[in-house]
Amino acid sequence: MKNHVYQNGRLIQTNKKFSSLKQKQKEWITNELRQRYIRAINYPHIKLHPRKRDQILDEVYALIEEKEIWIPYGEVKKHYFSKISSFIRKNRKIMPQEENKTGDTSQEESE
């Protein structure tokens, strides 16, 4: 029990990895991070400023604590930074599709 501590009447594993979370929890955390990151991007191909990235991470970690999911901050941070490039890539794919939709409606209105 060297990797466990009692906190608020619960036994918590201090060396827990992100991969040991339930699939639903992992998906929820990743979706929250992705949505907030994409919402904060001004330009689709550029990474956010480090302060803004850290602010998003802190907001999501506060939500994680509210849901009483126990995962060390460092694990969430490591997962977040490994996923940033995929968030940007996914946003690049979404942006042209949205531009085409808005472009199509403007053509229909002019006709």
GROMACS .gro file of C-alpha atoms in nm:
model
  111
    1MET     CA    1   0.000   0.000   0.000
    2LYS     CA    2   0.296   0.233  -0.057
    3ASN     CA    3   0.117   0.393  -0.356
    4HIS     CA    4  -0.209   0.463  -0.174
    5VAL     CA    5  -0.324   0.735   0.065
    6TYR     CA    6  -0.646   0.807   0.248
    7GLN     CA    7  -0.807   1.131   0.137
    8ASN     CA    8  -1.155   1.241   0.243
    9GLY     CA    9  -1.229   0.892   0.372
   10ARG     CA   10  -1.135   0.727   0.043
   11LEU     CA   11  -0.835   0.515  -0.045
   12ILE     CA   12  -0.665   0.680  -0.343
   13GLN     CA   13  -0.394   0.536  -0.567
   14THR     CA   14  -0.121   0.798  -0.605
   15ASN     CA   15   0.050   0.649  -0.911
   16LYS     CA   16  -0.262   0.597  -1.123
   17LYS     CA   17  -0.217   0.620  -1.500
   18PHE     CA   18  -0.455   0.774  -1.752
   19SER     CA   19  -0.488   0.436  -1.922
   20SER     CA   20  -0.630   0.283  -1.604
   21LEU     CA   21  -0.940   0.504  -1.616
   22LYS     CA   22  -1.266   0.364  -1.749
   23GLN     CA   23  -1.321   0.417  -2.123
   24LYS     CA   24  -1.615   0.649  -2.060
   25GLN     CA   25  -1.403   0.866  -1.828
   26LYS     CA   26  -1.116   0.883  -2.079
   27GLU     CA   27  -1.352   0.984  -2.359
   28TRP     CA   28  -1.520   1.248  -2.145
   29ILE     CA   29  -1.187   1.404  -2.044
   30THR     CA   30  -1.056   1.400  -2.403
   31ASN     CA   31  -1.377   1.551  -2.539
   32GLU     CA   32  -1.373   1.831  -2.280
   33LEU     CA   33  -1.011   1.911  -2.361
   34ARG     CA   34  -1.077   1.903  -2.738
   35GLN     CA   35  -1.389   2.121  -2.724
   36ARG     CA   36  -1.226   2.386  -2.508
   37TYR     CA   37  -0.904   2.385  -2.711
   38ILE     CA   38  -1.083   2.419  -3.046
   39ARG     CA   39  -1.310   2.692  -2.906
   40ALA     CA   40  -1.001   2.888  -2.796
   41ILE     CA   41  -0.818   2.863  -3.131
   42ASN     CA   42  -0.832   3.181  -3.338
   43TYR     CA   43  -0.635   3.048  -3.632
   44PRO     CA   44  -0.692   2.682  -3.732
   45HIS     CA   45  -0.328   2.589  -3.795
   46ILE     CA   46  -0.156   2.751  -3.496
   47LYS     CA   47  -0.109   2.614  -3.144
   48LEU     CA   48  -0.233   2.817  -2.850
   49HIS     CA   49  -0.012   3.028  -2.628
   50PRO     CA   50   0.120   2.825  -2.329
   51ARG     CA   51  -0.074   3.035  -2.075
   52LYS     CA   52  -0.401   2.972  -2.258
   53ARG     CA   53  -0.323   2.598  -2.284
   54ASP     CA   54  -0.256   2.583  -1.910
   55GLN     CA   55  -0.577   2.772  -1.837
   56ILE     CA   56  -0.778   2.515  -2.037
   57LEU     CA   57  -0.601   2.232  -1.855
   58ASP     CA   58  -0.680   2.387  -1.515
   59GLU     CA   59  -1.048   2.434  -1.608
   60VAL     CA   60  -1.085   2.074  -1.720
   61TYR     CA   61  -0.898   1.941  -1.416
   62ALA     CA   62  -1.140   2.133  -1.193
   63LEU     CA   63  -1.428   1.959  -1.373
   64ILE     CA   64  -1.255   1.623  -1.324
   65GLU     CA   65  -1.231   1.687  -0.951
   66GLU     CA   66  -1.598   1.790  -0.942
   67LYS     CA   67  -1.695   1.457  -1.098
   68GLU     CA   68  -1.475   1.287  -0.834
   69ILE     CA   69  -1.256   1.113  -1.090
   70TRP     CA   70  -0.921   1.054  -0.928
   71ILE     CA   71  -0.629   1.099  -1.167
   72PRO     CA   72  -0.305   1.286  -1.094
   73TYR     CA   73  -0.272   1.628  -1.257
   74GLY     CA   74   0.051   1.523  -1.429
   75GLU     CA   75  -0.123   1.235  -1.607
   76VAL     CA   76  -0.395   1.462  -1.744
   77LYS     CA   77  -0.132   1.715  -1.849
   78LYS     CA   78   0.072   1.449  -2.029
   79HIS     CA   79  -0.237   1.320  -2.210
   80TYR     CA   80  -0.345   1.673  -2.303
   81PHE     CA   81  -0.012   1.771  -2.455
   82SER     CA   82   0.007   1.445  -2.649
   83LYS     CA   83  -0.337   1.515  -2.801
   84ILE     CA   84  -0.294   1.882  -2.899
   85SER     CA   85  -0.164   1.802  -3.248
   86SER     CA   86  -0.461   1.572  -3.312
   87PHE     CA   87  -0.700   1.846  -3.193
   88ILE     CA   88  -0.547   2.086  -3.446
   89ARG     CA   89  -0.557   1.825  -3.722
   90LYS     CA   90  -0.922   1.748  -3.652
   91ASN     CA   91  -1.005   2.120  -3.648
   92ARG     CA   92  -0.835   2.163  -3.989
   93LYS     CA   93  -1.062   1.894  -4.132
   94ILE     CA   94  -1.373   2.054  -3.983
   95MET     CA   95  -1.292   2.413  -4.090
   96PRO     CA   96  -1.307   2.357  -4.472
   97GLN     CA   97  -1.635   2.167  -4.434
   98GLU     CA   98  -1.789   2.455  -4.241
   99GLU     CA   99  -1.660   2.707  -4.496
  100ASN     CA  100  -1.815   2.504  -4.778
  101LYS     CA  101  -2.149   2.498  -4.599
  102THR     CA  102  -2.148   2.874  -4.545
  103GLY     CA  103  -2.027   2.930  -4.902
  104ASP     CA  104  -2.308   2.713  -5.040
  105THR     CA  105  -2.577   2.908  -4.855
  106SER     CA  106  -2.442   3.241  -4.980
  107GLN     CA  107  -2.463   3.117  -5.340
  108GLU     CA  108  -2.822   3.000  -5.288
  109GLU     CA  109  -2.921   3.337  -5.142
  110SER     CA  110  -2.774   3.530  -5.437
  111GLU     CA  111  -2.968   3.322  -5.691
   0.00000   0.00000   0.00000
